[in-house]
Short mmCIF file of C-alpha atoms and ligand atoms in Angstrom, two decimals:
data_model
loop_
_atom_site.label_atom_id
_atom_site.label_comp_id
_atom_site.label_asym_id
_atom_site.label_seq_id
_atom_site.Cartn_x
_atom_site.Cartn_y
_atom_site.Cartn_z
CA UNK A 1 22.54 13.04 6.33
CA UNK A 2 19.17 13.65 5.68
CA UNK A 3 17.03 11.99 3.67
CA UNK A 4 12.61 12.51 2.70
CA UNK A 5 10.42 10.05 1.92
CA UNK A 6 7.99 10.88 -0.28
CA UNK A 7 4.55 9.41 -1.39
CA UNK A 8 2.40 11.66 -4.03
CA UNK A 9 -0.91 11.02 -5.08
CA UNK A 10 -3.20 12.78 -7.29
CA UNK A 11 -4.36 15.99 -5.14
CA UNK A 12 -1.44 14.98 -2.01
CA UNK A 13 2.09 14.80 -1.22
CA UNK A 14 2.84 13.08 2.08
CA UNK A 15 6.76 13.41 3.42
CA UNK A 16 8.74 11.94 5.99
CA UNK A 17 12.27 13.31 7.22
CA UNK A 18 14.55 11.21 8.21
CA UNK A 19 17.83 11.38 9.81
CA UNK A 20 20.14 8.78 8.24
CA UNK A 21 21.01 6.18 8.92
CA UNK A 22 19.59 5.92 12.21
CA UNK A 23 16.38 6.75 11.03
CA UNK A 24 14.92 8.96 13.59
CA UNK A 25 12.41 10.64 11.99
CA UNK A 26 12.09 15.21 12.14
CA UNK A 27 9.22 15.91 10.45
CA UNK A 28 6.50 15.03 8.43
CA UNK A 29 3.39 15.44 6.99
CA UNK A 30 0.73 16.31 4.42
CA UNK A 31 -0.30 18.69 2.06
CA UNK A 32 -4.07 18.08 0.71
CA UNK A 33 -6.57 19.69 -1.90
CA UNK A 34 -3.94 19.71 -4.48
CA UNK A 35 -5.37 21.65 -7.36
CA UNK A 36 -8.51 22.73 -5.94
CA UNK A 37 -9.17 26.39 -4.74
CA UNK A 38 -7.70 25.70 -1.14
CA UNK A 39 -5.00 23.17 -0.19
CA UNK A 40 -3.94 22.71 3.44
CA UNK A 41 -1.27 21.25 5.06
CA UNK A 42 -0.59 19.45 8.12
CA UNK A 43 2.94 19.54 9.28
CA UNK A 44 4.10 17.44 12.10
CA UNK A 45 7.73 18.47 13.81
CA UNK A 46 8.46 15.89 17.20
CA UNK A 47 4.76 16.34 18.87
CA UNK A 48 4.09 19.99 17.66
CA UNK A 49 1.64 19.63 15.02
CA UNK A 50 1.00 22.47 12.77
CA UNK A 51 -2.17 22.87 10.49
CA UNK A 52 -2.94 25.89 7.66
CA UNK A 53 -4.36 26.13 4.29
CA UNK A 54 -2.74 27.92 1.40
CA UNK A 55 -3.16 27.94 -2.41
CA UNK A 56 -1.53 24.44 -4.05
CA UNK A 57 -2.28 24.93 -7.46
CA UNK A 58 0.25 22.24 -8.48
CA UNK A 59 2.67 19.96 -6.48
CA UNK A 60 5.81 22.12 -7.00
CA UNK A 61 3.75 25.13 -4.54
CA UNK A 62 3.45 22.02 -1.99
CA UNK A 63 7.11 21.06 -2.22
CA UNK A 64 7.83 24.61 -2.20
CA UNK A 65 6.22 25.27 1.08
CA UNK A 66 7.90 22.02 2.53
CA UNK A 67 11.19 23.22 2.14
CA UNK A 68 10.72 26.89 3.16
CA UNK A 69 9.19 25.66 6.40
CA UNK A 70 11.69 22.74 7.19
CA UNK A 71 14.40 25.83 6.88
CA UNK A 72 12.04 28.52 8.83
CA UNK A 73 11.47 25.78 11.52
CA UNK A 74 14.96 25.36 11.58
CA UNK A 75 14.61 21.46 10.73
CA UNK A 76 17.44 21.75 8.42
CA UNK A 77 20.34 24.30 8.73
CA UNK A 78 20.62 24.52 4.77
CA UNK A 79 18.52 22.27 2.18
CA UNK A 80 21.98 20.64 1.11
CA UNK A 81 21.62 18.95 4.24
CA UNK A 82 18.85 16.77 2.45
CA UNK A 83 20.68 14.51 0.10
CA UNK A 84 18.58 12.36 -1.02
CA UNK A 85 14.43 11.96 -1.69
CA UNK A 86 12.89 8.49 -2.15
CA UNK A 87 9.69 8.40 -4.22
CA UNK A 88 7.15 5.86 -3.62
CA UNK A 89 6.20 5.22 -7.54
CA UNK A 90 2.75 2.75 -7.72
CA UNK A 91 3.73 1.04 -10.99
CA UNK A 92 7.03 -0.12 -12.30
CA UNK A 93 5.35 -3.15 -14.72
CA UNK A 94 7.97 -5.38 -15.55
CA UNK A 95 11.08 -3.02 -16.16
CA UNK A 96 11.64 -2.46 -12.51
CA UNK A 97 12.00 -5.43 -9.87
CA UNK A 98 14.08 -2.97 -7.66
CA UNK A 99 14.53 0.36 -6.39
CA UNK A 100 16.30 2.61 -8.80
CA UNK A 101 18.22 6.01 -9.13
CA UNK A 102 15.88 8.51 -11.21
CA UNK A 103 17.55 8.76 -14.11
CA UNK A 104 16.07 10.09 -17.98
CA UNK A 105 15.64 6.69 -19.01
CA UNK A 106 14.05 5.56 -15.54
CA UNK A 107 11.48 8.87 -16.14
CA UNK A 108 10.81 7.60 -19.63
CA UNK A 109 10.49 4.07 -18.41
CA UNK A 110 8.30 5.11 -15.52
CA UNK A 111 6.05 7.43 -18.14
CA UNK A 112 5.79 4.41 -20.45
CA UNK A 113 3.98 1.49 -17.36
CA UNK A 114 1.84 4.78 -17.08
CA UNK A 115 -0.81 3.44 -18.82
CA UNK A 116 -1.05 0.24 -16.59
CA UNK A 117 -1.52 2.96 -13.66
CA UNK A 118 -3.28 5.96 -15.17
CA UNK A 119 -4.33 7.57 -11.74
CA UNK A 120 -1.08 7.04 -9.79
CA UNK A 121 2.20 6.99 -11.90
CA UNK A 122 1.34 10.69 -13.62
CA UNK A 123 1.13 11.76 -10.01
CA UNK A 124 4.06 10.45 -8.42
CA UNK A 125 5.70 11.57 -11.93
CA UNK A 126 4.86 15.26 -10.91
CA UNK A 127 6.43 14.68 -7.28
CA UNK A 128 9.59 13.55 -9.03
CA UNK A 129 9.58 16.76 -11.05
CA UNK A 130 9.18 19.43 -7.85
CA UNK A 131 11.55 17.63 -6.24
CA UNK A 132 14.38 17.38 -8.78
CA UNK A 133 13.46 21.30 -9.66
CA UNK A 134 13.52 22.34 -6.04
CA UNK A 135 16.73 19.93 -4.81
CA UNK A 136 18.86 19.74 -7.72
CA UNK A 137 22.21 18.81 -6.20
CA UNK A 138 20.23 15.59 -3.99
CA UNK A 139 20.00 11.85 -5.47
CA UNK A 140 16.19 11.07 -6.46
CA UNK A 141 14.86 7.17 -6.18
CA UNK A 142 12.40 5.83 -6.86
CA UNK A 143 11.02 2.75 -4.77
CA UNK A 144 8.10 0.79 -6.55
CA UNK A 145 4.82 -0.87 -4.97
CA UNK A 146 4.93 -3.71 -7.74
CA UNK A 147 8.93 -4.53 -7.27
CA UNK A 148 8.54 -7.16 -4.49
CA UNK A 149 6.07 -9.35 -6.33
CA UNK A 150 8.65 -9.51 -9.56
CA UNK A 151 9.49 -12.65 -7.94
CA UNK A 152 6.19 -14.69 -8.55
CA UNK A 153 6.33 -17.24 -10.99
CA UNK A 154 4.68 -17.74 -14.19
CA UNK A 155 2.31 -20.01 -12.38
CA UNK A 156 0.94 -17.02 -10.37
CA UNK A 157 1.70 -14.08 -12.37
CA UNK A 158 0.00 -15.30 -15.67
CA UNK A 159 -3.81 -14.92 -16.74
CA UNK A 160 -5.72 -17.14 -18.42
CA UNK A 161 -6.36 -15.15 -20.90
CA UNK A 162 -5.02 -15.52 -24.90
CA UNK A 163 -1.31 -15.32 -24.70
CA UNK A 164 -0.72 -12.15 -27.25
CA UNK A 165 -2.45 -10.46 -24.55
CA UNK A 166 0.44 -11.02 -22.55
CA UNK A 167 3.21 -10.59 -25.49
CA UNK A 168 1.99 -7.75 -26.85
CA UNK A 169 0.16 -5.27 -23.67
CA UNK A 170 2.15 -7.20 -20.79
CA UNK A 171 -1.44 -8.35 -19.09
CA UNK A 172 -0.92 -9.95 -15.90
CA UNK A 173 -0.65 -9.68 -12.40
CA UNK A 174 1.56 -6.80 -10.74
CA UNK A 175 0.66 -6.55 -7.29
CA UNK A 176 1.12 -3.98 -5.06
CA UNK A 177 1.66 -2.36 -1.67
CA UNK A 178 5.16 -4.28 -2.17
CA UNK A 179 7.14 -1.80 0.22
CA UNK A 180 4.59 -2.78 2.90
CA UNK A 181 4.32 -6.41 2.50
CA UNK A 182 8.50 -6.13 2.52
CA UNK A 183 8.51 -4.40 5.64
CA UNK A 184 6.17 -6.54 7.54
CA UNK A 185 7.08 -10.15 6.29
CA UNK A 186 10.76 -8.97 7.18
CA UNK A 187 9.64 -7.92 10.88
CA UNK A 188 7.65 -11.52 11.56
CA UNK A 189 10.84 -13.05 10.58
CA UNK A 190 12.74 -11.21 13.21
CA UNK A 191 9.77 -11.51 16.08
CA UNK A 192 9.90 -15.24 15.05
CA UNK A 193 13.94 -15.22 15.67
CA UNK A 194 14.37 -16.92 12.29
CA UNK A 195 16.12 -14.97 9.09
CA UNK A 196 13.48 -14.37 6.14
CA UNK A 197 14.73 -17.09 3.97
CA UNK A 198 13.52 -19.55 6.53
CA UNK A 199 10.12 -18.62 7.34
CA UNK A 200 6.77 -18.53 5.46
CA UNK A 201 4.36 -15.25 5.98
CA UNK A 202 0.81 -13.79 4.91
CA UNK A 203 0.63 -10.60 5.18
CA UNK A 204 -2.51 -8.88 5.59
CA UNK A 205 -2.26 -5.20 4.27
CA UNK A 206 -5.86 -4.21 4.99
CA UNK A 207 -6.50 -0.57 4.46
CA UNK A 208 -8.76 1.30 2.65
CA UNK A 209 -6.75 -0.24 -0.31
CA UNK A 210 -6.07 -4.02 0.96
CA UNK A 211 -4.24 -6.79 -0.32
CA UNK A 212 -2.75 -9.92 0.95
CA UNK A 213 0.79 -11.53 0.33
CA UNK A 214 2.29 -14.72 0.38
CA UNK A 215 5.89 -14.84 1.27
CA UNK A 216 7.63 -18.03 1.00
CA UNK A 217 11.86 -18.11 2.44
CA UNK A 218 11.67 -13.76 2.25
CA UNK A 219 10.41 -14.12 -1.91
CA UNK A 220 6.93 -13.00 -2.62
CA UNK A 221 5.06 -16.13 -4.27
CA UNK A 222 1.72 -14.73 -4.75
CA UNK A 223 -0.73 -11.43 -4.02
CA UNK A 224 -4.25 -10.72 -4.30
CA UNK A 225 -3.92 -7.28 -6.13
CA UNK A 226 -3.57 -7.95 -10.35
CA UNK A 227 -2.92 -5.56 -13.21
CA UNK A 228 -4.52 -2.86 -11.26
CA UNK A 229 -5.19 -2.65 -7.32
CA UNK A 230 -8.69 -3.19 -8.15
CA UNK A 231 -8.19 -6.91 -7.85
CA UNK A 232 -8.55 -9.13 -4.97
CA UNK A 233 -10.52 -8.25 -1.68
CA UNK A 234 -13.39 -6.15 -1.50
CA UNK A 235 -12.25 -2.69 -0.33
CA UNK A 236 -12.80 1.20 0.94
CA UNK A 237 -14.34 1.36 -2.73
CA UNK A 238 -13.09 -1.42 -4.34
CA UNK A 239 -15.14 -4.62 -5.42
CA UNK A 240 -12.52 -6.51 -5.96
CA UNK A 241 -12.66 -9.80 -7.65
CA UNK A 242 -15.65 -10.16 -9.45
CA UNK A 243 -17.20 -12.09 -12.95
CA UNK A 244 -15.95 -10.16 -15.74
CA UNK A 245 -19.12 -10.45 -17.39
CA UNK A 246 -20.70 -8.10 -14.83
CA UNK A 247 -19.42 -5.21 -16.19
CA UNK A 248 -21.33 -5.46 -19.66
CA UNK A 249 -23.92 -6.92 -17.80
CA UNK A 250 -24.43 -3.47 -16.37
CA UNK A 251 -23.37 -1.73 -19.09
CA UNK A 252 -26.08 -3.20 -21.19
CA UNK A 253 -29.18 -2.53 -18.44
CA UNK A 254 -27.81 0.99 -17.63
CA UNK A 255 -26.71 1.69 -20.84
CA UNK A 256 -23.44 3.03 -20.04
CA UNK A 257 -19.94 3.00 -21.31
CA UNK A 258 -17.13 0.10 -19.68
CA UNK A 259 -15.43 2.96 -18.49
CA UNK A 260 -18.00 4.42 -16.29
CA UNK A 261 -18.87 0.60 -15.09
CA UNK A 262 -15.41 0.30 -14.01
CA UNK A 263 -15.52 3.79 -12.88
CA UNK A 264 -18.58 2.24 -10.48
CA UNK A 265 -16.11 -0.86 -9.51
CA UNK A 266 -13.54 1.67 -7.91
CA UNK A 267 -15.16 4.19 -6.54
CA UNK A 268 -18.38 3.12 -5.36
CA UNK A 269 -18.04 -0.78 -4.64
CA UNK A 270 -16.55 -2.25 -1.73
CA UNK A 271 -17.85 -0.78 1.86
CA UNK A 272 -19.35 2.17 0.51
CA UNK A 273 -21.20 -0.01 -2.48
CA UNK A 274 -22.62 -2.79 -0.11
CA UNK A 275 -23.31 -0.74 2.89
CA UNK A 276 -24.58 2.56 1.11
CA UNK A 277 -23.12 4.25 4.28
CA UNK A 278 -19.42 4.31 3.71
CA UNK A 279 -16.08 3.72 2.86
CA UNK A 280 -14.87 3.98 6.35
CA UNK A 281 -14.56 0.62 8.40
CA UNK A 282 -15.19 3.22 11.31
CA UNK A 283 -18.30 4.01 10.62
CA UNK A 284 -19.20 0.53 9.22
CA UNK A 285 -18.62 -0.99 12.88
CA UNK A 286 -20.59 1.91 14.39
CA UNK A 287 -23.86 0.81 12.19
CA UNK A 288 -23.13 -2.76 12.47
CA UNK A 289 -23.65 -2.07 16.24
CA UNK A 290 -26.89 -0.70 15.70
CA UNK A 291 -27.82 -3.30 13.76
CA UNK A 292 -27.51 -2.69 10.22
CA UNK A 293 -27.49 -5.35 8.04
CA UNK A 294 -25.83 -4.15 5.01
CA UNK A 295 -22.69 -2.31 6.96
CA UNK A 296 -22.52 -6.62 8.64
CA UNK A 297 -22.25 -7.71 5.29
CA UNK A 298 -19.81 -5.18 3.64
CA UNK A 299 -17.53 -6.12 6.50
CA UNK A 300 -18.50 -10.03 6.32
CA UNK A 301 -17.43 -10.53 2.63
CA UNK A 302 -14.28 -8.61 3.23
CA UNK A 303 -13.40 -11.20 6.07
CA UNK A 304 -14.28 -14.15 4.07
CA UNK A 305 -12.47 -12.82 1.20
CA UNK A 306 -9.35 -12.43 3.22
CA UNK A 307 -9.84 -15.36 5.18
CA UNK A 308 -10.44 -17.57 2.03
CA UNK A 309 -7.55 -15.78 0.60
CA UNK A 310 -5.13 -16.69 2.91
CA UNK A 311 -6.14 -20.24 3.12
CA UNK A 312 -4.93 -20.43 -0.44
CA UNK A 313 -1.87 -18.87 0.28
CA UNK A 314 -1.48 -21.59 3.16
CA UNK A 315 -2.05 -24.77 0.49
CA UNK A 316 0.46 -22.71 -1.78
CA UNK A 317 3.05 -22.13 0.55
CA UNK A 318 2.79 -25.64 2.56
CA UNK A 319 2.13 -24.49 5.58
CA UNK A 320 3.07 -20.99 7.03
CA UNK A 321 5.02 -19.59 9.97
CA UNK A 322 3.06 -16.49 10.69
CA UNK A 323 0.02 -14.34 9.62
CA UNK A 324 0.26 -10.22 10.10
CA UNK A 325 -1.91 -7.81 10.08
CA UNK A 326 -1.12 -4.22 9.19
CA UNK A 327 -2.44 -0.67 7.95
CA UNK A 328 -5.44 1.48 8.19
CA UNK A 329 -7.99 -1.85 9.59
CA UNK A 330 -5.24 -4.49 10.15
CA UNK A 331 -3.92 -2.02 12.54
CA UNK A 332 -6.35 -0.87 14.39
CA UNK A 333 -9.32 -3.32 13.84
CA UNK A 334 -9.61 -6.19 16.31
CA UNK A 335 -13.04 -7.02 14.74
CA UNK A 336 -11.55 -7.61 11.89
CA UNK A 337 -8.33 -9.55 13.01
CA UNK A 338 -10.86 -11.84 15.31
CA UNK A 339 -13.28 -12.61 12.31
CA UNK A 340 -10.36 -13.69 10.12
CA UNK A 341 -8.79 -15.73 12.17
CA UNK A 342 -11.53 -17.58 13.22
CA UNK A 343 -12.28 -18.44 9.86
CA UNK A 344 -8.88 -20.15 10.02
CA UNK A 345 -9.81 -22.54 12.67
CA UNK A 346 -9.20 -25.70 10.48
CA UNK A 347 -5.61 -25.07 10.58
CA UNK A 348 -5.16 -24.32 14.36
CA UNK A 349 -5.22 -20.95 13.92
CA UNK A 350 -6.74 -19.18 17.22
CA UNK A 351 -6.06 -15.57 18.34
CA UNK A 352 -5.54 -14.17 21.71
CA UNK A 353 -9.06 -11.87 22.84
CA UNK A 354 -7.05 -9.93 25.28
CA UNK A 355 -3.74 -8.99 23.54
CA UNK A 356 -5.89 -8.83 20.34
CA UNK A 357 -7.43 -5.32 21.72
CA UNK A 358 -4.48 -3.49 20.62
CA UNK A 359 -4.19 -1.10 18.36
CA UNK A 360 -1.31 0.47 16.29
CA UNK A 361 1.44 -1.29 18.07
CA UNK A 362 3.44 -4.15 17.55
CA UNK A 363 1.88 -7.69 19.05
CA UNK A 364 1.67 -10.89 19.13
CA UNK A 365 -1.92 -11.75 18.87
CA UNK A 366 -2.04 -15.48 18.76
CA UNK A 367 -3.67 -17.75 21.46
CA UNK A 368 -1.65 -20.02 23.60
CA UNK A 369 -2.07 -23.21 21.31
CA UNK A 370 -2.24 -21.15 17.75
CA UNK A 371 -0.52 -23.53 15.15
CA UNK A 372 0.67 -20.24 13.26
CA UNK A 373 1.82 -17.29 15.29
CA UNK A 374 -0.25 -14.07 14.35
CA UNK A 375 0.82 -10.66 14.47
CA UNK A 376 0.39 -7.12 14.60
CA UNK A 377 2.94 -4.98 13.00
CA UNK A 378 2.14 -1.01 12.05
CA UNK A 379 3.78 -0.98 8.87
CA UNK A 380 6.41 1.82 7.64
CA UNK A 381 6.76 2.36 4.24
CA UNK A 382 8.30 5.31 4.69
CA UNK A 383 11.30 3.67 6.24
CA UNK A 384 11.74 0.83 3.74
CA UNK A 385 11.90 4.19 0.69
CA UNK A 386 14.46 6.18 3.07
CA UNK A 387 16.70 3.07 3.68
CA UNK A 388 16.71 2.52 -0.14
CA UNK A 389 17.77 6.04 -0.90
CA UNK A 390 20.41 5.78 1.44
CA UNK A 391 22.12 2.76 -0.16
CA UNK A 392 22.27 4.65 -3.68
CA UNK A 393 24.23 7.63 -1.71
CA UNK A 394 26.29 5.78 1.05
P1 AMP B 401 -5.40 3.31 5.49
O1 AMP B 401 -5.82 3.37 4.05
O2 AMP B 401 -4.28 2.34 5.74
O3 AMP B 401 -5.16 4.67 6.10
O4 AMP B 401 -6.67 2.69 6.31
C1 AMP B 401 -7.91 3.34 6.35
C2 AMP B 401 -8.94 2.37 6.97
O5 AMP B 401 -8.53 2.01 8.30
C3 AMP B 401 -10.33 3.00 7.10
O6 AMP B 401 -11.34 2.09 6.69
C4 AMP B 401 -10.44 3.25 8.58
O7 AMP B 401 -11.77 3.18 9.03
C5 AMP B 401 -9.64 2.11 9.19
N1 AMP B 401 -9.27 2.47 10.55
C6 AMP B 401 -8.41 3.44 10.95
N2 AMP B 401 -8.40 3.56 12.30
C7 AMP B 401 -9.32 2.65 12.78
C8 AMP B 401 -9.80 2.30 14.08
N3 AMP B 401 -9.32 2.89 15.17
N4 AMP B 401 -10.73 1.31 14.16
C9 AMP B 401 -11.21 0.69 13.06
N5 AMP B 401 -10.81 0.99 11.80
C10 AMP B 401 -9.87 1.95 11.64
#
């Protein structure tokens, strides 16, 4: 049985085929430029990689072309093959503290949390639609970024802020990146030979969006990410946690509206604000190199924030088992793991320089004597959404 995973965004739809249950994955890939005069896609079948553009004026055309081409490239024998899709779906506020079958009510629940995440749930709405037009007869699921953290108590999940806020427009803290921080804290448990309920994990999902998660016995106890994934660390774009106050602060020297303050907090903070070179940690280590000051510092107060993060998480927790890196940076950044770390020193922490150099591949990182054992593990969200999907058709 075959099963896609998909994740789309405003202007993309990524995919992932998988053949269930084994999981071995057929194809996948990306379309781009949703919407805008040219789209192109990128289309990925064992190691044959396939690139084009063609006109996406909406996501159905994308989903459209997937299909057609997973039958021309003889991926499937007959789309019934494919009997079930798994949506990644950002927000799921409160309603949703697991995956779910797609459903009327789910879409009207889904369109109602909409507001809480105006740039992502309308777009993974439309990927729900193409789908459901274009593969009528398979089951539709959607898996949601905030359903991991439903688990956080009161004590972590509430603002201080007047309680009717809470009552009456459900303020408080979400999280997100759940289906990662799943994945991950599930894998430490097995590289530490213990079963989730009996181990304690940060996980470190640093990409250009970023947050951290404490997971205490296989439950997720607290996250850096709030009622938005602006929260927390300093990101790609992102400023992360900041004085509230700022933002009429600004809005009162520049004259200009909240919205196009906050506008400024998540597009053109983070690496891209501090350095004024870019969002890309890439390029931010290649200037660092030569020297520049401000691409050091983007980079420094993302480290500290992380670092100072997880500290927290280690009071909270009592003590933890493991710390793992993962996406975009924790992958493939041993900068960044090495900084972080050695911010941790107080608590034993140390990391390993040699084994430390890799990148994108599962390791254990931590030095000889490390109190807490620190990992890499490439994350695979896609998996987590296909293995979901499966359980609502086997
Ligand atoms: P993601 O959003 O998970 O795709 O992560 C994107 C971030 O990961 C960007 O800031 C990239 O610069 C960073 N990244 C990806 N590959 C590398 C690499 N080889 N070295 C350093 N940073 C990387």
């Amino acid at each position: 049985m075959k099963i896609i995973s998909v994740n789309a965004g405003s202007s993309s739809l990524k995919f992932r085929l998988f053949d269930m249950p084994q999981g071995n994955v057929l194809c996948e890939g990306v379309y781009e430029r949703i919407t805008q005069p040219i789209g192109s896609f990128k289309f990925t079948i064992q190691d044959q990689t396939a690139k084009g553009e063609l006109a996406l004026p909406t996501h159905a055309e994308a989903v459209d072309d997937l299909l057609a081409r997973l039958l021309s490239e003889r991926v499937v024998a007959s789309l019934s093959e494919i009997q079930g899709v798994g949506h990644r779906v950002v927000h799921g506020g409160e309603t949703f503290s697991t995956s779910v079958e797609i459903t009327a009510d789910v879409l009207k629940a889904i369109q109602r949390v909409s507001d809480l995440a105006p740039l992502h749930n309308p777009a993974n709405l439309m990927g729900i639609e193409s789908f459901t037009n274009a593969l009528p007869q398979a089951k539709q699921v959607a898996v949601f970024d905030t359903a991991f953290h439903q688990t956080m108590n009161e004590e972590a999940f509430m603002y201080a802020t007047p309680y009717e806020w809470y009552e009456q427009f459900k303020v408080r803290k979400y999280g997100f990146h759940g289906t990662s921080h799943l994945f991950v804290s599930q894998r430490a448990a097995e590289l530490l030979g213990k079963r989730p309920d009996e181990v304690n994990v940060i996980v470190a999902h640093i990409g250009n969006g970023a947050s951290l998660c404490a997971v205490e016995k296989g439950k997720s106890v607290e996250t850096s990410m709030g009622l938005t994934p602006l929260a927390g660390l300093p990101m790609g774009t992102r400023s992360g946690d900041l004085d509230p106050a700022i933002i009429q602060y600004i809005a009162n020297k520049e004259q200009r509206s909240l919205d196009d303050v906050i506008n400024d907090l998540n597009k053109k903070s983070g690496f891209i604000g501090v350095s004024g070179i870019s969002s890309d940690n890439r390029d931010l280590e290649v200037a660092a190199e030569a020297g520049n000051h401000r691409a050091t510092l983007a980079m420094t107060l993302q480290n500290k924030a992380i670092a100072d993060t997880m500290a927290q998480y280690i009071a909270y927790m009592k003590g933890v088992d493991a710390i793992c890196f993962t996406a975009g940076l924790g992958e493939n950044s041993p900068r960044l793991r090495k900084e972080v770390i050695e911010r941790l020193a107080y608590f034993g922490a140390t990391i390993n320089q040699e084994a430390n150099l890799a990148r994108g591949v599962e390791m254990d990182i931590s030095g000889p004597n490390s109190s807490i054992k620190v990992y890499l593990i490439p994350t695979n969200e896609e998996w987590v959404i296909a293995k979901d999907t499966y359980q609502f058709i086997s």
